[in-house]
Amino acid sequence: MSKIIELKNVNKWFDKFQALKDVNLEVNQQEKIVICGPSGSGKSTLIRCINRLEEHQKGQIIVDGKEISENTKDIEKIRAEVGMVFQQFNLFPHLSILDNCTLAPIWVKKMPKKQAEEVAMKNLERVQIADQAKKFPGQLSGGQQQRCALARALCMEPKIMLFDEPTSALDPEMIKEVLDSMVDLAKAGMTMIVVTHEMGFAKEVADNMIFMDEGRIVEKAKTKDFFDNPKSDRTKLFLSQIL
Amino acid sequence: MKNILIKPSKENLTSFVTFGSFLIFVSFFDVLANTFFNLNFTAFLPSKLSYFAPLIIGTIGLYLIRIEFSGNKLLDKININFNSSNFNAILTLIVIFALIKYIPPILNWFFFDANFIGNTKEDCTGSGACWVFVKVWFNRFVYGMYPDAEQWRINSAFIMLFALVGASFFVPLRLKKYLLIFLLFVYPIIGLKLISGGDFGLKYVETGAWGGLSLTFIVSAFALILCFPIGMFLALGRRSSLPAIRYTSIGFIELWRGVPLITVLFMSAVMFPMFLPDGTYVDKLIRVLIAITLFEAAYMAEVIRGGLQALPKGQYEAAKSLGMGYWRMHFLIILPQALKLVIPGVANTFLALVKDTPLIFVVGLLELAGMVNLAKTNPKWLGMAMEGYVFAGLVFWIICYAMSRYSQNLERKLSTER
């Protein structure tokens, strides 16, 4: 299997505060990685660096063979291949659900409108909110909005999907419907990096687990090993608290 | 008499309401008699007390009928809406009495004692307004010094504008785009050429002769349409991450915002020509238009920037994560939302702009208020300032109120948070 994302000694500072310290990571195609850790440990910063919503100051990030740095001319092209789902959904409230999904394919990928709508409906079908296509985001429940956000990202036909705590802003009842859609996506063979506290989901889907603390990757292991015999004490402590 | 001292209650409803209504009636009767027949029933009281007598009597009357849950729907409604406390009772009475006292004289001035017939100041014999003044000068108030024989050109330019705007509401969405482009880029040239003339056998009319309400419209419309996109780019520029663009925008905005419009207009008329090479001449009206546009654009920029800042960061990130570049992100995602947020502020700036247009008198251009100003100094029509300014005020109010209603409509139409 070939590498699609590679991070080498990535360092990131917010002013004086160092958010990432010498992070090394390799992600293969179709691999599913779940990142967990306490808040402020740099999980979100890490995946936001992968599509350069945050800039790293030291080290190398290579996505799909292209290095991301301030000199990257076509950062938009890389972003178009890396879908992202946010904690707060971030749907466009002035557009209908369907338009939310077709906007980027039409304007960024130059897809004809008809075709974009077909793709959008297919993806909305996939996350089971095709019947809501004509509504506006404000009229949907949190779970439906997050699934729409997932469909919106999928409409760009990305090679990689990043999830930044996709269920943390949802009511417990709605978490399941979003996770179900994500499990479907994983089974379809998408490369996924997920920041989440949903350990049930992690056990079901993840190939590898990463535990982060204070900007460092403390432990990276196969999912089964990670839960059954974690090596570091910090990981053990964390797992004992959330499981 | 003991009843008056105790609290009004439901038990003695009829007697309280009867007596209270009687007192209120007395107070109203006194005010009406005083206003319309110059009778003063309370003249035997000391003068100050006599003046406030109806207020005092009326307040006592309202106190007496203030019975909660009386069972009478009308009475309850009055008590809840006009008479919930002594303070509110007094306010209610003051407002009603003031209306009784001042509305009739105003109506008299406007209509009943006003003069409508005639052609000279001498025809105004009544004590009210002399609308003959407005009637005689109406043509000038609308067209300024534009030659009478050519006024059809202004009329047709405006009729064309209204027809185009009207059509834009009815044509199918597909054609709307072209109509809008025509309206924004082609029509202004046609309209201006039609009014200024010089070609196609139309007599040239210099801009100094333009004036009145039509000039108000021309100046406002041009400044409105042009200041909006400029303001938008300034707002984006001020938030740009490129220092050169950011500081240029900040400098531009703060420069224009820090100067009174009247000085800007003076400079456009007096100083600007000095910087031009000899022989070149930029029309006075165009200089004024540019000055007003840039001035209002600076205000518009700050209004729009307010909207940009109100948007959550997540909207930018979502747009970026979908691969949109700076311009696509702003024109598809950010600006549509930000502009919707700032409709009240934009309407505010637009209204201020329309009402700023009279200031162009400093360079010798006379729009509606300027023409009124000129007409009232005509020796044959001295003393008509009141009528003239009331007329100008009414016209401005109608224009501004229409714009304000339109902006409210737009807000409702664009709202997606149902």
XYZ file of C-alpha atoms in Angstrom:
661
model
C 0.000 0.000 0.000
C 1.256 3.408 -0.853
C 1.740 6.362 1.375
C -0.695 9.222 0.816
C 0.133 11.460 3.779
C 3.536 11.857 5.344
C 4.478 14.138 8.250
C 8.133 14.534 9.152
C 9.187 16.325 12.351
C 6.295 18.755 12.174
C 6.435 21.612 14.679
C 3.812 24.279 15.166
C 3.725 27.278 17.462
C 0.884 29.615 18.396
C 3.016 32.593 19.413
C 5.022 31.153 22.340
C 2.866 28.090 22.845
C 4.091 25.008 21.021
C 1.085 23.055 19.775
C 2.898 20.309 17.873
C 6.278 18.876 18.816
C 8.179 16.760 16.299
C 5.171 14.929 14.991
C 5.904 12.053 12.621
C 3.114 10.208 10.906
C 2.536 8.107 7.829
C -0.866 7.300 6.443
C -1.382 4.709 3.737
C -4.132 4.672 1.191
C -7.403 3.332 2.580
C -6.002 3.403 6.090
C -8.273 4.577 8.898
C -6.641 6.358 11.788
C -8.335 7.545 14.940
C -6.591 10.209 17.014
C -7.537 10.620 20.643
C -6.165 12.501 23.590
C -7.074 15.136 26.153
C -8.228 18.558 25.006
C -5.395 20.901 24.114
C -3.177 18.002 23.118
C -2.882 19.154 19.495
C -5.169 16.612 17.802
C -7.221 19.197 15.934
C -4.162 21.283 15.115
C -2.524 18.209 13.623
C -5.286 17.427 11.139
C -5.861 21.111 10.377
C -2.220 21.307 9.344
C -2.816 18.551 6.798
C -5.052 20.829 4.684
C -3.261 23.948 5.875
C -6.071 25.582 7.773
C -3.163 25.996 10.195
C 0.398 26.661 9.098
C 3.247 24.599 10.507
C 6.566 26.333 11.077
C 9.015 23.429 10.957
C 9.103 20.033 9.322
C 7.509 18.578 6.239
C 3.952 17.671 5.360
C 3.483 15.757 2.124
C -0.015 15.055 0.891
C -0.509 12.905 -2.186
C 3.040 13.508 -3.307
C 2.973 17.299 -2.911
C 4.667 19.103 -0.082
C 2.583 21.670 1.770
C 4.411 24.840 2.672
C 3.975 28.569 2.323
C 5.384 28.240 -1.173
C 2.686 25.854 -2.272
C 1.072 27.569 -5.234
C -2.001 25.469 -5.600
C -2.971 24.797 -2.018
C -6.564 24.935 -3.269
C -5.955 21.879 -5.451
C -4.731 19.896 -2.455
C -7.634 21.069 -0.331
C -10.047 19.987 -3.037
C -8.687 16.445 -2.627
C -8.873 16.500 1.168
C -12.397 16.629 2.546
C -13.018 17.906 6.031
C -15.888 17.644 8.493
C -15.948 20.121 11.361
C -17.213 19.961 14.903
C -19.618 22.857 14.284
C -20.807 21.561 10.859
C -20.071 24.951 9.216
C -22.768 24.545 6.603
C -23.478 27.628 4.510
C -26.709 28.943 6.045
C -27.675 31.077 3.038
C -27.804 28.069 0.702
C -30.138 25.101 0.568
C -28.795 21.654 1.430
C -28.521 20.775 -2.247
C -26.728 24.040 -3.074
C -24.358 23.469 -0.157
C -23.359 20.238 -1.851
C -23.186 21.444 -5.457
C -21.456 24.806 -4.898
C -17.868 23.594 -4.686
C -18.116 20.961 -7.463
C -19.586 23.566 -9.814
C -17.198 26.415 -9.021
C -14.015 24.579 -8.046
C -14.169 21.401 -10.149
C -16.087 23.138 -12.979
C -18.609 20.331 -13.062
C -21.763 21.024 -15.107
C -24.706 21.907 -12.866
C -26.776 18.872 -13.871
C -23.979 16.456 -13.103
C -23.148 18.226 -9.830
C -26.730 17.838 -8.717
C -26.689 14.151 -9.567
C -23.510 13.658 -7.556
C -24.977 15.668 -4.695
C -28.197 13.665 -4.612
C -26.204 10.428 -4.685
C -24.174 11.539 -1.691
C -27.201 12.875 0.172
C -28.829 9.517 -0.476
C -25.759 7.855 0.976
C -26.087 9.775 4.253
C -29.870 9.362 4.095
C -31.016 12.967 3.949
C -31.970 13.140 0.272
C -35.492 14.132 1.295
C -34.140 17.289 2.963
C -32.338 18.562 -0.148
C -34.558 21.593 -0.693
C -34.435 22.784 2.919
C -32.032 25.252 4.499
C -29.471 24.200 7.130
C -31.320 26.122 9.847
C -34.317 23.832 9.410
C -32.411 20.607 10.068
C -31.446 18.832 13.272
C -27.818 18.761 14.359
C -27.348 15.178 13.199
C -28.851 15.912 9.805
C -26.659 18.992 9.450
C -23.516 17.025 10.212
C -24.471 14.340 7.693
C -25.060 17.084 5.147
C -21.587 18.430 5.923
C -20.235 14.934 5.273
C -22.120 14.732 1.965
C -20.840 18.187 1.008
C -17.252 17.053 1.509
C -17.863 13.798 -0.389
C -19.252 15.681 -3.388
C -15.718 16.871 -4.107
C -14.767 13.194 -4.431
C -11.814 13.566 -2.051
C -9.008 11.048 -1.665
C -8.718 11.694 2.052
C -11.307 12.633 4.662
C -10.455 14.496 7.856
C -12.899 14.524 10.761
C -12.448 17.071 13.540
C -14.546 15.834 16.469
C -17.582 15.355 14.233
C -19.922 14.247 17.007
C -18.838 16.460 19.900
C -21.498 19.122 19.281
C -24.365 16.653 18.915
C -27.068 15.310 21.196
C -26.374 11.703 22.231
C -29.275 10.439 20.115
C -27.874 11.991 16.960
C -24.321 10.749 17.425
C -25.247 7.312 16.197
C -26.698 8.413 12.865
C -23.547 10.372 12.074
C -21.255 7.528 13.154
C -23.267 5.086 11.027
C -22.628 7.230 7.967
C -18.938 7.354 8.824
C -18.756 3.571 9.237
C -20.354 3.161 5.801
C -17.775 5.488 4.361
C -14.943 3.558 6.021
C -16.238 0.283 4.609
C -16.271 1.851 1.152
C -12.497 2.205 1.434
C -11.961 5.915 2.135
C -8.713 7.062 3.714
C -9.805 8.613 6.992
C -8.203 10.498 9.857
C -10.681 10.968 12.668
C -10.282 12.980 15.844
C -12.919 11.662 18.200
C -13.707 10.461 21.698
C -16.077 7.761 20.420
C -14.067 4.686 21.351
C -16.761 2.301 20.151
C -16.419 3.759 16.685
C -12.630 3.587 16.926
C -12.694 -0.123 17.804
C -15.038 -0.870 14.934
C -13.329 1.103 12.211
C -9.761 2.127 12.980
C -6.710 0.315 11.649
C -4.377 2.315 13.838
C -4.867 4.394 16.959
C -2.876 7.454 17.895
C -2.766 8.921 21.363
C -1.580 12.512 21.674
C -0.659 14.567 24.683
C 0.961 17.999 24.958
C 1.621 18.225 21.238
C 3.388 14.865 20.942
C 2.297 11.535 19.566
C 2.649 9.466 22.736
C 1.576 6.184 21.283
C 0.725 4.772 17.896
C -0.469 1.192 17.701
C -2.763 -1.254 15.971
C -6.246 -0.755 17.357
C -6.406 -4.075 19.149
C -3.016 -3.625 20.833
C -3.862 -0.043 21.739
C -6.914 -1.021 23.747
C -5.741 -4.409 25.059
C -2.240 -3.546 26.219
C -1.302 0.105 25.900
C 2.402 0.674 26.420
C 2.695 4.109 27.953
C 1.369 4.994 31.392
C -0.195 8.187 30.060
C -2.275 6.195 27.592
C -3.332 3.755 30.280
C -4.465 6.618 32.478
C -6.402 8.232 29.641
C -8.099 5.006 28.630
C -9.023 4.173 32.210
C -10.762 7.523 32.459
C -12.826 7.393 29.299
C -13.668 3.712 28.963
C -67.731 60.793 48.944
C -66.007 58.133 51.004
C -65.777 55.997 47.866
C -63.165 58.239 46.309
C -60.714 57.664 49.111
C -60.800 53.910 48.979
C -59.297 51.831 46.183
C -61.522 51.343 43.141
C -62.856 47.835 43.274
C -64.999 45.431 41.372
C -67.778 45.560 43.952
C -68.706 49.140 43.160
C -67.859 48.853 39.497
C -70.789 50.844 38.151
C -70.447 53.837 40.438
C -66.647 54.029 39.964
C -66.867 53.746 36.212
C -69.736 56.231 36.012
C -68.010 58.815 38.154
C -64.594 58.219 36.566
C -65.973 58.492 33.039
C -67.756 61.680 34.047
C -64.468 63.233 35.221
C -62.678 62.159 32.041
C -65.518 63.605 29.994
C -65.246 66.894 31.905
C -61.512 67.093 31.242
C -61.933 66.424 27.512
C -64.837 68.865 27.318
C -62.675 71.548 28.896
C -59.819 70.988 26.436
C -62.131 70.880 23.399
C -64.009 74.009 24.451
C -60.721 75.742 25.090
C -59.242 74.746 21.727
C -62.159 75.329 19.407
C -64.286 78.001 21.123
C -61.731 79.774 23.277
C -63.839 79.159 26.366
C -62.179 78.585 29.699
C -64.503 77.033 32.285
C -61.834 76.943 34.934
C -60.956 80.622 34.673
C -61.954 81.145 38.312
C -58.937 79.063 39.398
C -55.439 80.531 39.666
C -53.968 80.642 36.148
C -51.384 77.825 36.596
C -53.973 75.536 38.175
C -56.494 76.423 35.497
C -53.972 75.405 32.833
C -53.460 71.963 34.351
C -57.031 71.438 35.520
C -58.080 69.070 32.708
C -54.966 66.972 33.286
C -55.633 66.673 37.010
C -59.344 65.932 36.606
C -58.650 63.432 33.830
C -55.992 61.646 35.882
C -58.384 61.268 38.819
C -61.019 59.967 36.402
C -58.602 57.411 34.937
C -57.567 56.398 38.453
C -61.178 55.674 39.295
C -61.781 53.443 36.296
C -58.559 51.476 36.813
C -60.171 48.249 37.998
C -58.344 45.011 37.284
C -60.285 42.087 35.822
C -63.465 44.146 35.750
C -65.108 41.686 33.415
C -65.785 44.396 30.875
C -63.562 43.710 27.860
C -63.376 47.295 26.615
C -62.564 48.647 30.058
C -59.849 46.015 30.591
C -58.327 46.794 27.233
C -58.200 50.531 27.974
C -56.688 49.882 31.383
C -54.002 47.531 30.099
C -52.960 49.613 27.120
C -53.386 53.231 28.200
C -53.993 53.322 31.897
C -51.779 50.791 33.660
C -50.444 53.287 36.223
C -50.872 56.921 37.235
C -47.766 57.835 35.249
C -49.095 56.140 32.122
C -52.490 57.765 32.641
C -50.873 61.202 32.693
C -48.828 60.361 29.573
C -51.961 59.185 27.766
C -53.793 62.377 28.605
C -50.893 64.637 27.642
C -50.553 62.928 24.256
C -54.290 63.100 23.514
C -54.575 66.736 24.624
C -51.527 67.705 22.589
C -53.019 66.034 19.503
C -56.327 67.870 20.035
C -54.523 71.171 20.448
C -51.981 70.971 17.633
C -53.412 68.779 14.883
C -56.199 71.203 13.867
C -53.918 74.213 13.368
C -51.513 72.083 11.326
C -54.349 70.764 9.168
C -55.645 74.306 8.796
C -52.260 75.507 7.626
C -51.861 72.599 5.233
C -55.364 72.389 3.761
C -58.281 74.380 5.066
C -56.734 77.853 5.158
C -54.226 77.114 2.374
C -54.317 78.634 -1.103
C -54.176 76.452 -4.162
C -55.582 78.682 -6.891
C -53.762 81.461 -8.665
C -50.430 82.274 -10.235
C -48.881 85.008 -8.107
C -48.097 85.640 -4.502
C -50.998 88.120 -4.352
C -53.464 85.266 -4.940
C -52.547 83.898 -1.520
C -55.083 85.660 0.658
C -55.796 82.953 3.244
C -53.870 82.574 6.491
C -52.553 79.105 5.648
C -49.854 77.832 3.331
C -49.404 79.342 -0.110
C -49.161 76.223 -2.276
C -49.402 78.455 -5.323
C -45.687 78.986 -4.783
C -44.948 75.283 -5.137
C -47.349 75.006 -8.064
C -45.762 77.854 -10.008
C -42.232 76.706 -9.280
C -42.936 72.993 -9.597
C -41.329 72.708 -12.993
C -38.126 74.303 -11.663
C -38.180 72.171 -8.524
C -38.197 69.040 -10.682
C -36.030 70.038 -13.662
C -33.907 72.913 -12.356
C -32.814 75.290 -15.099
C -33.144 72.621 -17.771
C -34.787 74.193 -20.867
C -38.533 73.618 -20.892
C -38.561 72.371 -24.469
C -36.031 69.639 -23.698
C -37.564 68.308 -20.506
C -39.038 65.306 -22.310
C -35.485 63.981 -22.403
C -35.268 63.816 -18.617
C -38.739 62.322 -18.476
C -37.951 59.605 -20.976
C -34.634 58.787 -19.273
C -36.433 58.226 -15.986
C -39.359 56.394 -17.551
C -36.853 54.093 -19.214
C -35.149 53.505 -15.862
C -38.420 52.673 -14.107
C -39.476 50.422 -16.985
C -36.183 48.524 -16.809
C -36.325 48.173 -13.036
C -39.964 47.121 -13.259
C -39.157 44.594 -15.962
C -36.387 43.095 -13.839
C -39.060 41.855 -11.416
C -40.925 39.988 -14.113
C -38.413 38.587 -16.596
C -37.320 34.967 -16.121
C -34.220 34.339 -14.031
C -32.129 33.457 -17.076
C -32.571 36.901 -18.651
C -32.334 38.778 -15.363
C -28.548 38.632 -15.450
C -28.366 40.378 -18.827
C -30.959 42.937 -17.797
C -28.935 43.731 -14.692
C -25.742 44.134 -16.697
C -27.597 46.377 -19.131
C -29.025 48.387 -16.246
C -25.685 48.827 -14.527
C -23.341 49.392 -17.440
C -25.271 50.375 -20.559
C -28.223 52.291 -19.215
C -26.219 54.956 -17.319
C -24.449 55.896 -20.549
C -27.692 56.063 -22.528
C -29.421 58.007 -19.757
C -26.618 60.499 -19.331
C -26.237 61.009 -23.063
C -29.973 61.538 -23.374
C -29.972 64.193 -20.666
C -26.745 65.956 -21.583
C -27.260 65.765 -25.326
C -24.700 66.986 -27.857
C -25.081 64.066 -30.258
C -27.835 62.495 -32.341
C -29.393 65.908 -32.993
C -30.046 66.475 -29.309
C -29.262 69.963 -28.097
C -26.360 70.091 -25.653
C -27.445 71.077 -22.155
C -24.573 71.904 -19.828
C -24.621 70.342 -16.384
C -24.900 73.753 -14.712
C -28.472 73.879 -15.992
C -29.389 70.520 -14.533
C -31.104 70.734 -11.227
C -34.063 70.079 -9.028
C -35.409 66.689 -8.106
C -34.038 65.088 -11.269
C -30.518 66.083 -10.236
C -31.166 64.676 -6.767
C -32.018 61.375 -8.419
C -29.077 61.438 -10.805
C -26.516 62.220 -8.105
C -27.997 59.750 -5.601
C -28.363 56.941 -8.110
C -24.823 57.215 -9.437
C -23.270 57.546 -6.013
C -25.353 54.662 -4.637
C -24.458 52.280 -7.431
C -20.769 53.176 -7.510
C -20.018 53.491 -3.808
C -21.254 49.992 -3.061
C -18.669 47.928 -4.978
C -15.872 50.337 -4.037
C -16.870 50.053 -0.386
C -16.932 46.289 -0.725
C -13.393 46.112 -2.066
C -12.169 48.563 0.579
C -13.726 46.387 3.273
C -12.002 43.303 1.865
C -8.794 45.282 1.480
C -8.811 46.366 5.095
C -8.979 42.716 6.137
C -6.375 41.570 3.621
C -3.259 39.794 4.818
C -1.119 41.747 2.367
C 0.224 44.810 4.215
C 0.355 47.052 1.132
C -3.324 46.520 0.360
C -4.355 46.670 4.002
C -2.626 49.946 4.790
C -3.781 51.561 1.548
C -7.367 50.662 2.423
C -7.060 51.871 6.001
C -5.460 55.110 4.807
C -8.141 55.712 2.217
C -11.021 54.990 4.592
C -9.688 57.069 7.454
C -8.802 59.972 5.155
C -12.310 60.260 3.702
C -14.095 59.548 6.947
C -12.156 62.231 8.732
C -13.173 65.060 6.396
C -16.597 66.749 6.255
C -18.403 66.181 2.949
C -18.753 69.906 2.383
C -14.962 70.348 2.415
C -14.560 67.444 0.033
C -17.011 69.080 -2.347
C -15.199 72.421 -2.093
C -11.902 70.757 -2.847
C -13.368 68.871 -5.798
C -14.560 72.175 -7.222
C -11.665 74.464 -6.357
C -8.503 72.460 -5.790
C -8.921 69.485 -8.090
C -8.698 71.501 -11.349
C -5.328 72.871 -10.214
C -3.797 69.420 -10.446
C -5.001 68.904 -13.977
C -2.821 69.847 -16.927
C -3.854 73.052 -18.685
C -6.612 72.686 -21.154
C -8.139 69.553 -19.670
C -11.510 70.054 -18.141
C -13.517 67.648 -16.055
C -17.153 68.528 -15.743
C -18.220 69.951 -12.384
C -20.973 67.373 -11.961
C -18.594 64.494 -12.611
C -16.109 65.861 -10.070
C -18.897 66.134 -7.526
C -20.109 62.620 -8.306
C -16.642 61.198 -7.802
C -16.204 63.112 -4.553
C -19.530 61.939 -3.090
C -18.962 58.371 -4.289
C -15.526 58.056 -2.694
C -16.745 59.744 0.489
C -19.699 57.381 0.887
C -17.602 54.387 -0.171
C -15.437 54.917 2.916
C -18.520 54.702 5.139
C -19.853 51.762 3.162
C -16.554 49.939 3.637
C -16.828 50.111 7.400
C -20.458 48.980 7.361
C -19.574 45.975 5.215
C -16.511 45.204 7.313
C -18.841 44.974 10.301
C -20.722 42.222 8.469
C -17.522 40.410 7.509
C -16.419 40.377 11.123
C -19.752 39.061 12.328
C -19.361 35.839 10.336
C -18.011 32.858 12.260
C -14.502 31.700 11.374
C -15.945 28.313 10.498
C -17.505 29.703 7.322
C -14.074 30.711 6.021
C -12.590 27.359 7.001
C -15.399 25.373 5.404
C -15.016 27.311 2.162
C -11.239 26.827 2.199
C -11.506 23.137 2.982
C -13.624 22.708 -0.167
C -10.765 24.090 -2.239
C -12.107 27.588 -2.813
C -9.626 30.376 -3.360
C -9.863 33.884 -1.966
C -12.286 35.328 -4.548
C -14.579 32.326 -4.801
C -14.721 32.072 -1.027
C -15.672 35.717 -0.696
C -18.126 35.996 -3.552
C -19.904 32.673 -3.010
C -19.826 32.253 0.734
C -18.705 35.252 2.741
C -20.150 38.318 1.014
C -23.662 36.931 0.399
C -23.971 36.305 4.122
C -22.158 39.433 5.291
C -24.132 41.747 3.004
C -27.387 40.227 4.207
C -26.334 40.945 7.773
C -25.575 44.593 7.055
C -28.680 45.512 5.052
C -29.854 47.873 7.842
C -26.463 49.558 7.950
C -26.244 49.821 4.166
C -29.753 51.308 4.032
C -28.638 53.781 6.691
C -25.667 54.885 4.593
C -27.812 55.109 1.459
C -30.388 57.294 3.208
C -27.635 59.531 4.551
C -26.243 59.794 1.028
C -29.573 60.880 -0.466
C -29.956 63.476 2.248
C -26.375 64.674 1.729
C -27.032 65.579 -1.910
C -28.287 69.131 -1.110
C -24.698 69.926 -0.086
C -23.704 70.115 -3.740
C -25.020 73.691 -3.627
C -21.510 74.682 -2.488
C -20.244 74.095 -6.020
C -23.238 75.820 -7.561
C -25.319 72.785 -8.426
C -28.913 73.152 -7.257
C -30.921 70.022 -6.630
C -34.357 70.081 -4.996
C -33.473 71.861 -1.747
C -31.119 74.159 -3.636
C -33.887 75.166 -6.067
C -36.219 75.875 -3.142
C -33.503 78.004 -1.649
C -33.184 79.902 -4.901
C -36.946 80.323 -5.425
C -37.566 81.745 -1.984
C -35.136 84.587 -2.674
C -37.024 85.597 -5.823
C -38.329 89.144 -5.172
C -41.822 88.181 -6.300
C -41.985 85.270 -3.897
C -40.386 86.479 -0.691
C -41.565 84.858 2.527
C -42.283 81.453 1.005
C -39.449 79.615 2.761
C -41.836 77.595 4.927
C -43.861 76.210 2.022
C -40.754 75.472 -0.002
C -38.907 73.619 2.722
C -41.994 71.707 3.840
C -42.421 70.581 0.237
C -38.742 69.612 -0.092
C -38.877 67.842 3.261
C -41.932 65.848 2.217
C -40.342 64.781 -1.058
C -37.154 63.685 0.699
C -39.196 61.847 3.291
C -41.117 59.960 0.612
C -37.895 58.938 -1.167
C -36.200 57.856 2.046
C -39.222 56.076 3.430
C -39.601 54.124 0.194
C -35.941 53.075 0.368
C -36.287 52.102 3.992
C -39.349 49.950 3.257
C -37.544 48.326 0.365
C -34.602 47.426 2.580
C -36.947 45.861 5.132
C -38.594 43.858 2.365
C -35.237 42.682 1.117
C -34.247 41.594 4.605
C -37.395 39.512 4.935
C -37.039 38.022 1.475
C -33.431 36.960 2.002
C -33.951 35.510 5.443
C -33.258 31.781 5.508
C -33.442 31.299 9.272
C -37.040 30.171 9.261
